[in-house]
PDB file of C-alpha atoms and ligand atoms in Angstrom:
ATOM      1  CA  MET S  12      62.753 -42.223 -71.555  1.00  0.00           C
ATOM      2  CA  THR S  13      61.412 -44.804 -69.055  1.00  0.00           C
ATOM      3  CA  ASN S  14      58.440 -46.061 -69.002  1.00  0.00           C
ATOM      4  CA  VAL S  15      56.195 -45.612 -65.661  1.00  0.00           C
ATOM      5  CA  LYS S  16      52.014 -45.659 -65.777  1.00  0.00           C
ATOM      6  CA  ILE S  17      50.768 -44.379 -62.490  1.00  0.00           C
ATOM      7  CA  THR S  18      46.312 -45.315 -61.927  1.00  0.00           C
ATOM      8  CA  VAL S  19      43.861 -43.757 -59.600  1.00  0.00           C
ATOM      9  CA  LYS S  20      41.751 -46.177 -59.100  1.00  0.00           C
ATOM     10  CA  ALA S  21      38.367 -45.521 -57.981  1.00  0.00           C
ATOM     11  CA  ASN S  22      37.723 -45.560 -54.256  1.00  0.00           C
ATOM     12  CA  GLY S  23      41.466 -48.102 -54.106  1.00  0.00           C
ATOM     13  CA  PRO S  24      45.018 -47.594 -54.456  1.00  0.00           C
ATOM     14  CA  TYR S  25      47.230 -46.282 -56.271  1.00  0.00           C
ATOM     15  CA  LEU S  26      48.775 -48.190 -58.938  1.00  0.00           C
ATOM     16  CA  VAL S  27      52.163 -47.889 -60.136  1.00  0.00           C
ATOM     17  CA  LYS S  28      53.964 -50.260 -62.923  1.00  0.00           C
ATOM     18  CA  GLY S  29      56.944 -49.957 -64.792  1.00  0.00           C
ATOM     19  CA  ASP S  30      60.817 -49.842 -64.160  1.00  0.00           C
ATOM     20  CA  ILE S  31      60.691 -47.998 -60.756  1.00  0.00           C
ATOM     21  CA  GLU S  32      62.602 -48.051 -57.318  1.00  0.00           C
ATOM     22  CA  LEU S  33      60.269 -47.066 -54.787  1.00  0.00           C
ATOM     23  CA  PHE S  34      62.754 -46.110 -51.615  1.00  0.00           C
ATOM     24  CA  ASP S  35      61.119 -45.738 -47.932  1.00  0.00           C
ATOM     25  CA  THR S  36      61.692 -42.428 -45.867  1.00  0.00           C
ATOM     26  CA  ALA S  37      65.796 -43.508 -44.761  1.00  0.00           C
ATOM     27  CA  GLY S  38      66.435 -43.741 -48.281  1.00  0.00           C
ATOM     28  CA  ASN S  39      66.357 -47.484 -47.890  1.00  0.00           C
ATOM     29  CA  SER S  40      64.879 -49.692 -51.039  1.00  0.00           C
ATOM     30  CA  PHE S  41      61.818 -52.178 -51.251  1.00  0.00           C
ATOM     31  CA  PRO S  42      62.043 -55.089 -53.130  1.00  0.00           C
ATOM     32  CA  LYS S  43      61.433 -54.517 -56.588  1.00  0.00           C
ATOM     33  CA  SER S  44      58.020 -56.198 -57.894  1.00  0.00           C
ATOM     34  CA  GLU S  45      57.215 -57.551 -61.180  1.00  0.00           C
ATOM     35  CA  ASN S  46      54.451 -56.280 -61.306  1.00  0.00           C
ATOM     36  CA  GLY S  47      54.549 -52.953 -60.028  1.00  0.00           C
ATOM     37  CA  TYR S  48      52.790 -52.187 -56.507  1.00  0.00           C
ATOM     38  CA  ALA S  49      49.344 -51.031 -55.201  1.00  0.00           C
ATOM     39  CA  LEU S  50      50.011 -47.944 -53.359  1.00  0.00           C
ATOM     40  CA  CYS S  51      47.351 -47.757 -50.456  1.00  0.00           C
ATOM     41  CA  ARG S  52      45.539 -43.547 -50.647  1.00  0.00           C
ATOM     42  CA  CYS S  53      42.947 -44.083 -48.132  1.00  0.00           C
ATOM     43  CA  GLY S  54      45.813 -43.688 -45.021  1.00  0.00           C
ATOM     44  CA  GLN S  55      44.385 -46.968 -43.242  1.00  0.00           C
ATOM     45  CA  SER S  56      46.535 -49.906 -44.368  1.00  0.00           C
ATOM     46  CA  GLY S  57      48.208 -52.293 -41.918  1.00  0.00           C
ATOM     47  CA  ASN S  58      51.511 -52.776 -44.582  1.00  0.00           C
ATOM     48  CA  LYS S  59      52.714 -49.266 -45.766  1.00  0.00           C
ATOM     49  CA  PRO S  60      53.156 -47.835 -48.140  1.00  0.00           C
ATOM     50  CA  PHE S  61      51.111 -51.226 -49.832  1.00  0.00           C
ATOM     51  CA  CYS S  62      47.458 -51.476 -50.158  1.00  0.00           C
ATOM     52  CA  ASP S  63      45.895 -54.388 -48.304  1.00  0.00           C
ATOM     53  CA  GLY S  64      42.632 -54.257 -49.169  1.00  0.00           C
ATOM     54  CA  THR S  65      41.575 -52.188 -46.184  1.00  0.00           C
ATOM     55  CA  HIS S  66      40.199 -48.918 -48.258  1.00  0.00           C
ATOM     56  CA  GLY S  67      37.073 -51.462 -48.840  1.00  0.00           C
ATOM     57  CA  LYS S  68      36.364 -52.407 -45.563  1.00  0.00           C
ATOM     58  CA  ILE S  69      35.991 -48.536 -44.369  1.00  0.00           C
ATOM     59  CA  GLY S  70      34.401 -47.725 -47.795  1.00  0.00           C
ATOM     60  CA  PHE S  71      36.821 -45.244 -49.086  1.00  0.00           C
ATOM     61  CA  GLN S  72      36.272 -42.896 -50.936  1.00  0.00           C
ATOM     62  CA  ALA S  73      37.756 -40.859 -53.942  1.00  0.00           C
ATOM     63  CA  ALA S  74      36.251 -41.313 -57.139  1.00  0.00           C
ATOM     64  CA  THR S  75      39.338 -38.698 -58.694  1.00  0.00           C
ATOM     65  CA  GLN S  76      38.528 -37.955 -62.308  1.00  0.00           C
ATOM     66  CA  ALA S  77      41.537 -36.355 -64.588  1.00  0.00           C
ATOM     67  CA  PRO S  78      39.947 -33.234 -65.867  1.00  0.00           C
ATOM     68  CA  VAL S  79      38.873 -33.536 -70.357  1.00  0.00           C
ATOM     69  CA  PRO S  80      40.774 -32.019 -72.078  1.00  0.00           C
ATOM     70  CA  GLY S  81      38.631 -28.164 -72.947  1.00  0.00           C
ATOM     71  CA  SER S  82      36.268 -28.074 -69.804  1.00  0.00           C
ATOM     72  CA  ALA S  83      36.077 -26.214 -67.130  1.00  0.00           C
ATOM     73  CA  PRO S  84      38.835 -26.457 -64.520  1.00  0.00           C
ATOM     74  CA  VAL S  85      37.447 -27.949 -61.464  1.00  0.00           C
ATOM     75  CA  ALA S  86      37.600 -25.715 -58.251  1.00  0.00           C
TER      76      ALA S  86
HETATM   77  S1  LIG D 103      43.630 -47.727 -50.623  1.00  0.00           S
HETATM   78 FE1  LIG D 103      43.940 -49.886 -50.323  1.00  0.00          FE
HETATM   79  S2  LIG D 103      43.848 -50.314 -48.056  1.00  0.00           S
HETATM   80 FE2  LIG D 103      44.692 -48.152 -48.446  1.00  0.00          FE
END
């Protein structure tokens, strides 16, 4: 099993770590990164699909939380 970890950062990018390949819309692969990738979630990066820190400048707000086991689902 491949060990991949994706972390949703509060008000920021998706941090993707592990043995992964990242492809563009034409199927071409981005250079592999030993440190993983920070993928833009705000949609405003000047270097998509990567985060360039713009989320902080624009005040992007998205503190996504996973549901707590046993709690009521969020509507
Ligand atoms: S999440 Fe960082 S620039 Fe979009």
